[in-house]
mmCIF file of C-alpha atoms and ligand atoms in Angstrom:
data_model
loop_
_atom_site.group_PDB
_atom_site.id
_atom_site.type_symbol
_atom_site.label_atom_id
_atom_site.label_comp_id
_atom_site.label_asym_id
_atom_site.label_seq_id
_atom_site.Cartn_x
_atom_site.Cartn_y
_atom_site.Cartn_z
ATOM 1 C CA MET A 1 51.373 110.748 82.030
ATOM 2 C CA SER A 2 53.096 111.896 85.270
ATOM 3 C CA ASN A 3 55.516 114.400 85.555
ATOM 4 C CA THR A 4 56.173 114.485 89.509
ATOM 5 C CA ARG A 5 59.068 113.190 91.233
ATOM 6 C CA ASP A 6 58.479 110.440 93.518
ATOM 7 C CA ASP A 7 61.030 111.777 96.255
ATOM 8 C CA PHE A 8 61.956 109.772 99.239
ATOM 9 C CA THR A 9 60.966 111.000 102.420
ATOM 10 C CA GLN A 10 63.579 112.683 104.881
ATOM 11 C CA ALA A 11 63.211 109.698 107.189
ATOM 12 C CA THR A 12 63.958 106.895 104.377
ATOM 13 C CA LYS A 13 66.824 108.949 102.847
ATOM 14 C CA ARG A 14 68.081 108.658 106.640
ATOM 15 C CA MET A 15 67.348 104.863 106.961
ATOM 16 C CA LEU A 16 69.163 104.437 103.733
ATOM 17 C CA SER A 17 72.226 106.331 104.926
ATOM 18 C CA ASP A 18 72.071 104.653 108.190
ATOM 19 C CA ARG A 19 71.711 100.896 106.860
ATOM 20 C CA VAL A 20 75.028 101.461 105.526
ATOM 21 C CA ASN A 21 76.447 103.499 108.206
ATOM 22 C CA GLY A 22 76.751 106.720 105.656
ATOM 23 C CA ILE A 23 79.198 104.805 103.742
ATOM 24 C CA CYS A 24 78.896 104.833 99.691
ATOM 25 C CA SER A 25 77.237 101.227 98.674
ATOM 26 C CA ALA A 26 79.324 100.881 95.428
ATOM 27 C CA PRO A 27 81.349 97.798 95.863
ATOM 28 C CA THR A 28 84.797 99.503 94.868
ATOM 29 C CA CYS A 29 84.222 102.786 96.503
ATOM 30 C CA ASN A 30 83.975 102.735 100.488
ATOM 31 C CA LYS A 31 84.084 106.401 100.849
ATOM 32 C CA SER A 32 82.426 107.386 103.929
ATOM 33 C CA THR A 33 80.003 110.258 103.033
ATOM 34 C CA LYS A 34 79.431 111.935 105.966
ATOM 35 C CA GLY A 35 81.457 114.166 108.679
ATOM 36 C CA PRO A 36 82.091 117.300 110.761
ATOM 37 C CA SER A 37 81.508 120.528 109.137
ATOM 38 C CA GLY A 38 85.000 122.583 109.111
ATOM 39 C CA SER A 39 83.447 125.811 109.615
ATOM 40 C CA SER A 40 81.115 125.000 112.741
ATOM 41 C CA THR A 41 81.797 122.572 115.513
ATOM 42 C CA ASP A 42 77.829 121.900 115.567
ATOM 43 C CA ALA A 43 77.180 121.096 111.903
ATOM 44 C CA MET A 44 77.970 118.175 109.422
ATOM 45 C CA VAL A 45 78.952 117.778 105.955
ATOM 46 C CA SER A 46 77.246 115.224 103.339
ATOM 47 C CA ILE A 47 78.556 113.919 100.023
ATOM 48 C CA GLY A 48 75.722 111.140 100.257
ATOM 49 C CA VAL A 49 72.869 110.715 97.873
ATOM 50 C CA ALA A 50 69.894 108.446 98.611
ATOM 51 C CA ALA A 51 69.762 107.608 94.748
ATOM 52 C CA HIS A 52 66.618 105.905 93.260
ATOM 53 C CA ILE A 53 67.528 102.586 91.743
ATOM 54 C CA CYS A 54 64.284 103.153 89.500
ATOM 55 C CA ALA A 55 64.031 106.650 88.766
ATOM 56 C CA ALA A 56 61.881 109.225 90.467
ATOM 57 C CA THR A 57 60.245 110.763 87.208
ATOM 58 C CA GLU A 58 59.379 109.207 83.909
ATOM 59 C CA GLY A 59 62.094 109.559 81.526
ATOM 60 C CA GLY A 60 64.792 109.167 84.225
ATOM 61 C CA PRO A 61 67.427 106.296 84.445
ATOM 62 C CA ARG A 62 65.927 102.751 84.881
ATOM 63 C CA TYR A 63 62.447 104.285 85.060
ATOM 64 C CA ASP A 64 59.746 101.372 85.658
ATOM 65 C CA PRO A 65 56.426 102.856 84.522
ATOM 66 C CA THR A 66 54.348 99.487 86.187
ATOM 67 C CA MET A 67 56.083 100.687 89.394
ATOM 68 C CA SER A 68 53.115 102.092 91.805
ATOM 69 C CA GLN A 69 54.251 105.457 93.278
ATOM 70 C CA GLU A 70 54.381 104.407 96.618
ATOM 71 C CA THR A 71 57.078 101.397 95.697
ATOM 72 C CA ARG A 72 58.815 104.120 93.690
ATOM 73 C CA LYS A 73 59.262 106.290 96.751
ATOM 74 C CA SER A 74 60.049 103.226 99.496
ATOM 75 C CA ILE A 75 62.906 102.325 100.910
ATOM 76 C CA ASP A 76 63.125 99.242 98.848
ATOM 77 C CA ASN A 77 63.835 101.606 95.412
ATOM 78 C CA GLY A 78 66.635 103.531 97.228
ATOM 79 C CA ILE A 79 70.474 102.911 97.506
ATOM 80 C CA TRP A 80 72.893 104.935 99.334
ATOM 81 C CA LEU A 81 75.669 106.552 97.389
ATOM 82 C CA CYS A 82 78.244 108.918 97.236
ATOM 83 C CA CYS A 83 77.720 111.796 94.773
ATOM 84 C CA ASN A 84 80.475 110.269 91.940
ATOM 85 C CA HIS A 85 78.714 107.023 92.068
ATOM 86 C CA ALA A 86 75.171 108.578 92.267
ATOM 87 C CA ARG A 87 76.204 110.513 88.931
ATOM 88 C CA MET A 88 78.170 107.346 87.496
ATOM 89 C CA ILE A 89 74.643 105.202 87.647
ATOM 90 C CA ASP A 90 72.767 107.969 85.627
ATOM 91 C CA VAL A 91 74.936 108.616 82.999
ATOM 92 C CA ASP A 92 75.291 104.620 82.205
ATOM 93 C CA PRO A 93 71.942 102.869 83.297
ATOM 94 C CA GLU A 94 72.920 100.133 80.639
ATOM 95 C CA PHE A 95 75.697 98.780 82.560
ATOM 96 C CA TYR A 96 73.994 99.983 86.084
ATOM 97 C CA THR A 97 71.050 98.093 85.701
ATOM 98 C CA VAL A 98 68.729 97.594 88.642
ATOM 99 C CA GLN A 99 69.881 93.948 89.303
ATOM 100 C CA ARG A 100 73.181 95.144 89.568
ATOM 101 C CA LEU A 101 72.088 98.245 91.825
ATOM 102 C CA GLN A 102 70.198 95.791 93.735
ATOM 103 C CA LYS A 103 73.102 93.484 94.546
ATOM 104 C CA TRP A 104 75.064 96.351 95.365
ATOM 105 C CA LYS A 105 72.741 97.607 98.006
ATOM 106 C CA ILE A 106 72.426 94.011 99.507
ATOM 107 C CA ASP A 107 76.488 93.468 99.521
ATOM 108 C CA ALA A 108 76.762 96.797 100.991
ATOM 109 C CA GLU A 109 74.489 96.289 104.235
ATOM 110 C CA LYS A 110 76.147 92.819 104.714
ATOM 111 C CA ARG A 111 79.325 94.548 104.828
ATOM 112 C CA ALA A 112 77.658 97.156 107.284
ATOM 113 C CA ALA A 113 76.553 94.203 109.552
ATOM 114 C CA ALA A 114 79.830 92.697 109.432
ATOM 115 C CA ARG A 115 81.631 96.074 110.592
ATOM 116 C CA LEU A 116 78.987 96.045 113.388
ATOM 117 C CA ASN A 117 80.000 92.828 115.037
ATOM 118 C CA LEU A 118 83.781 93.627 114.572
ATOM 119 C CA LYS A 119 85.642 93.702 118.071
ATOM 120 C CA PRO A 120 88.559 95.837 119.147
ATOM 121 C CA ILE A 121 91.637 93.714 118.287
ATOM 122 C CA PRO A 122 94.177 93.192 120.844
ATOM 123 C CA SER A 123 97.722 93.820 119.612
ATOM 124 C CA ARG A 124 100.556 91.337 120.420
ATOM 125 C CA LYS A 125 104.629 91.255 119.368
ATOM 126 C CA VAL A 126 106.141 90.038 116.435
ATOM 127 C CA VAL A 127 109.846 90.139 115.893
ATOM 128 C CA VAL A 128 111.026 91.042 112.346
ATOM 129 C CA SER A 129 114.472 90.594 111.160
ATOM 130 C CA ILE A 130 116.208 93.271 109.237
ATOM 131 C CA ASN A 131 116.009 91.108 106.171
ATOM 132 C CA ASP A 132 112.451 90.499 106.237
ATOM 133 C CA LEU A 133 112.097 94.463 107.084
ATOM 134 C CA GLN A 134 113.995 94.871 103.484
ATOM 135 C CA ARG A 135 111.385 92.631 101.911
ATOM 136 C CA LEU A 136 108.434 94.026 103.429
ATOM 137 C CA ASN A 137 109.725 97.753 102.545
ATOM 138 C CA TYR A 138 109.976 96.339 98.807
ATOM 139 C CA PHE A 139 106.256 95.267 98.970
ATOM 140 C CA SER A 140 104.861 98.300 100.493
ATOM 141 C CA GLY A 141 106.691 100.425 97.771
ATOM 142 C CA ILE A 142 105.289 98.412 94.945
ATOM 143 C CA TYR A 143 101.866 98.640 96.402
ATOM 144 C CA SER A 144 101.790 102.119 97.035
ATOM 145 C CA SER A 145 98.921 103.678 98.072
ATOM 146 C CA GLN A 146 98.516 105.652 94.920
ATOM 147 C CA PHE A 147 98.631 101.876 92.907
ATOM 148 C CA LEU A 148 96.152 100.823 95.356
ATOM 149 C CA ASP A 149 93.787 103.555 94.537
ATOM 150 C CA ASP A 150 94.007 103.282 90.850
ATOM 151 C CA LEU A 151 93.233 99.551 91.229
ATOM 152 C CA LYS A 152 90.415 100.291 93.347
ATOM 153 C CA THR A 153 88.678 102.808 90.847
ATOM 154 C CA GLU A 154 89.844 101.242 87.562
ATOM 155 C CA ARG A 155 86.694 100.456 85.491
ATOM 156 C CA PHE A 156 88.426 97.514 83.405
ATOM 157 C CA ARG A 157 86.641 98.898 80.280
ATOM 158 C CA ALA A 158 87.807 99.427 76.720
ATOM 159 C CA LYS A 159 91.561 100.611 77.831
ATOM 160 C CA VAL A 160 93.197 99.779 81.282
ATOM 161 C CA PRO A 161 96.244 101.624 81.888
ATOM 162 C CA ASN A 162 99.614 99.634 81.397
ATOM 163 C CA SER A 163 100.929 101.036 85.028
ATOM 164 C CA LEU A 164 98.306 98.610 86.616
ATOM 165 C CA ILE A 165 98.960 95.816 84.366
ATOM 166 C CA ASP A 166 102.578 96.138 84.383
ATOM 167 C CA THR A 167 103.005 95.970 88.094
ATOM 168 C CA LEU A 168 100.841 92.993 88.422
ATOM 169 C CA THR A 169 102.774 91.142 85.855
ATOM 170 C CA ILE A 170 106.254 91.905 87.707
ATOM 171 C CA ALA A 171 104.834 90.599 90.672
ATOM 172 C CA HIS A 172 103.591 87.600 88.894
ATOM 173 C CA ASP A 173 106.760 86.880 87.280
ATOM 174 C CA LYS A 174 108.607 87.167 90.214
ATOM 175 C CA ARG A 175 106.134 84.967 92.652
ATOM 176 C CA ASP A 176 109.104 82.206 92.772
ATOM 177 C CA ASP A 177 111.849 84.540 93.195
ATOM 178 C CA PRO A 178 113.504 83.010 96.559
ATOM 179 C CA LYS A 179 114.803 86.643 97.737
ATOM 180 C CA LEU A 180 111.425 87.674 97.947
ATOM 181 C CA GLU A 181 110.385 84.931 100.314
ATOM 182 C CA PHE A 182 110.117 85.910 104.066
ATOM 183 C CA VAL A 183 111.757 83.989 106.957
ATOM 184 C CA ASN A 184 108.424 85.504 109.250
ATOM 185 C CA GLU A 185 105.848 82.810 108.601
ATOM 186 C CA GLU A 186 103.024 85.509 108.760
ATOM 187 C CA LEU A 187 104.281 87.544 106.336
ATOM 188 C CA GLU A 188 105.334 84.852 103.984
ATOM 189 C CA GLN A 189 101.372 83.878 104.781
ATOM 190 C CA MET A 190 100.520 87.506 103.256
ATOM 191 C CA ARG A 191 102.798 86.941 100.228
ATOM 192 C CA GLN A 192 101.438 83.515 99.376
ATOM 193 C CA GLU A 193 97.725 85.277 99.532
ATOM 194 C CA LEU A 194 98.968 88.047 97.354
ATOM 195 C CA ILE A 195 100.455 86.035 94.694
ATOM 196 C CA SER A 196 97.072 83.743 94.578
ATOM 197 C CA ALA A 197 95.019 87.033 94.118
ATOM 198 C CA ILE A 198 97.469 88.099 91.281
ATOM 199 C CA GLU A 199 97.137 84.441 89.605
ATOM 200 C CA ALA A 200 93.456 84.705 89.992
ATOM 201 C CA PHE A 201 93.527 88.373 88.652
ATOM 202 C CA MET A 202 96.034 87.340 85.614
ATOM 203 C CA ASP A 203 93.990 84.351 84.629
ATOM 204 C CA HIS A 204 90.986 85.973 84.562
ATOM 205 C CA PHE A 205 92.247 89.242 82.708
ATOM 206 C CA LYS A 206 94.315 87.729 80.021
ATOM 207 C CA GLN A 207 91.355 86.282 78.699
ATOM 208 C CA GLN A 208 90.033 89.452 77.330
ATOM 209 C CA SER A 209 93.113 91.359 77.138
ATOM 210 C CA GLY A 210 95.554 92.387 74.621
ATOM 211 C CA GLY A 211 98.754 94.463 75.374
ATOM 212 C CA ASN A 212 99.617 97.960 73.388
ATOM 213 C CA LYS A 213 101.749 100.621 73.928
ATOM 214 C CA GLU A 214 99.966 103.048 76.512
ATOM 215 C CA SER A 215 97.260 100.905 77.550
ATOM 216 C CA TYR A 216 95.827 97.352 77.268
ATOM 217 C CA ASP A 217 92.688 96.629 75.449
ATOM 218 C CA TYR A 218 90.276 95.209 77.209
ATOM 219 C CA ILE A 219 86.223 94.707 76.945
ATOM 220 C CA ASP A 220 84.769 97.416 75.098
ATOM 221 C CA LEU A 221 81.052 97.366 76.242
ATOM 222 C CA ASN A 222 80.049 100.266 73.896
ATOM 223 C CA GLU A 223 81.463 98.117 70.779
ATOM 224 C CA ILE A 224 80.002 95.042 72.008
ATOM 225 C CA ARG A 225 76.305 96.975 72.456
ATOM 226 C CA ARG A 226 76.741 97.632 68.899
ATOM 227 C CA LYS A 227 77.995 94.575 67.274
ATOM 228 C CA TYR A 228 76.550 91.400 69.704
ATOM 229 C CA PRO A 229 73.964 93.234 71.891
ATOM 230 C CA GLN A 230 72.959 89.536 73.162
ATOM 231 C CA SER A 231 76.385 89.130 74.899
ATOM 232 C CA VAL A 232 76.398 92.598 76.667
ATOM 233 C CA ASP A 233 75.127 90.949 80.232
ATOM 234 C CA LYS A 234 78.049 88.342 79.490
ATOM 235 C CA PHE A 235 80.916 90.494 79.121
ATOM 236 C CA ALA A 236 79.437 93.256 81.757
ATOM 237 C CA ASP A 237 79.602 90.297 84.463
ATOM 238 C CA MET A 238 83.324 89.597 83.338
ATOM 239 C CA ILE A 239 84.180 93.215 84.115
ATOM 240 C CA ASP A 240 82.434 92.969 87.370
ATOM 241 C CA LYS A 241 84.371 89.652 88.148
ATOM 242 C CA THR A 242 87.635 91.505 87.009
ATOM 243 C CA ARG A 243 86.995 94.294 89.295
ATOM 244 C CA GLU A 244 86.512 92.018 92.086
ATOM 245 C CA LEU A 245 89.909 90.252 91.565
ATOM 246 C CA ALA A 246 91.273 93.484 91.330
ATOM 247 C CA ILE A 247 89.585 94.408 94.629
ATOM 248 C CA GLU A 248 91.087 91.273 96.029
ATOM 249 C CA VAL A 249 94.589 91.841 95.078
ATOM 250 C CA GLY A 250 94.123 95.327 96.712
ATOM 251 C CA ASN A 251 93.186 93.847 99.953
ATOM 252 C CA ALA A 252 96.028 91.154 99.735
ATOM 253 C CA ALA A 253 98.367 94.032 99.083
ATOM 254 C CA VAL A 254 97.323 96.749 101.450
ATOM 255 C CA LYS A 255 98.156 94.068 104.511
ATOM 256 C CA PHE A 256 101.967 94.938 104.049
ATOM 257 C CA GLU A 257 101.397 98.709 104.298
ATOM 258 C CA LYS A 258 99.439 97.845 107.341
ATOM 259 C CA PHE A 259 102.092 95.507 109.006
ATOM 260 C CA SER A 260 104.950 98.401 108.219
ATOM 261 C CA SER A 261 102.506 100.825 110.166
ATOM 262 C CA HIS A 262 102.790 98.781 113.370
ATOM 263 C CA LEU A 263 106.626 98.652 113.074
ATOM 264 C CA CYS A 264 108.903 99.970 115.830
ATOM 265 C CA ASN A 265 112.481 99.863 116.933
ATOM 266 C CA LEU A 266 113.633 97.406 119.784
ATOM 267 C CA LYS A 267 114.793 99.331 122.369
ATOM 268 C CA GLY A 268 118.266 97.788 123.838
ATOM 269 C CA GLN A 269 118.936 95.296 120.808
ATOM 270 C CA THR A 270 120.999 95.594 118.115
ATOM 271 C CA ASP A 271 119.517 96.748 114.946
ATOM 272 C CA THR A 272 119.089 93.199 113.340
ATOM 273 C CA LYS A 273 115.323 93.079 114.510
ATOM 274 C CA LEU A 274 112.500 95.338 114.732
ATOM 275 C CA LEU A 275 109.501 94.634 116.910
ATOM 276 C CA VAL A 276 105.559 95.088 115.415
ATOM 277 C CA ASN A 277 102.910 95.737 117.530
ATOM 278 C CA TYR A 278 100.396 93.931 115.747
ATOM 279 C CA PRO A 279 96.655 93.261 116.111
ATOM 280 C CA TYR A 280 95.766 89.600 116.426
HETATM 281 ZN ZN1 LIG R 301 81.098 105.996 95.717
#
């Protein structure tokens, strides 16, 4: 019986953080965990945690008694998370399994590697008609940053708020509405991508959901754990997939807002067209 904590060294913590650029490794989070201190010009603040995949002490979440002390405090047993996610994985270790966290870590490091290879993007000019601009406003209105945040942080467990699903249902119903078709090919391409993402989400979501007054009933893992323990993994994977598809909807929808943010008025022209300095 050991009652020691197999903590990471400072060097291991720093390396865990650096390998993901200080960004939380939870797939739906992307929160930056480090920044300048507001009170001093030579200090920083961190809301990041070098979390243990298998707990550092006996009895802790995902503790593995067969693991050597050496491995337990090694970088392979760590994952960089924001403080919210560090807490979340420890209060619900049955859902946040070792395999799940290892996958988070691999994927987060892949995302960090991809960011490292990004080149600065030159911009070009795109002209948008006033009618397309109205459609653009319509889309950036529906997919507000609040909605996109809610979509990104939704856990898709027993209850899912109507506000999320109803917005997507309306968009799904209006997918063939000619009034919403863009003349600009690039914008129309964005709309098509969004429609495909919403279709994929709805097809998957409707398999397990039932509409209700205040919220949609969805996969209740606690109940499944009680009644059909052998199916927990299957349903946990379905929830993961739902979240992934929701993130894809968000990624497609946020493009309208990004496009809008590059708009500027075309000088010396009538007000029928607007100019966009848009990245290639
Ligand atoms: Zn996080």
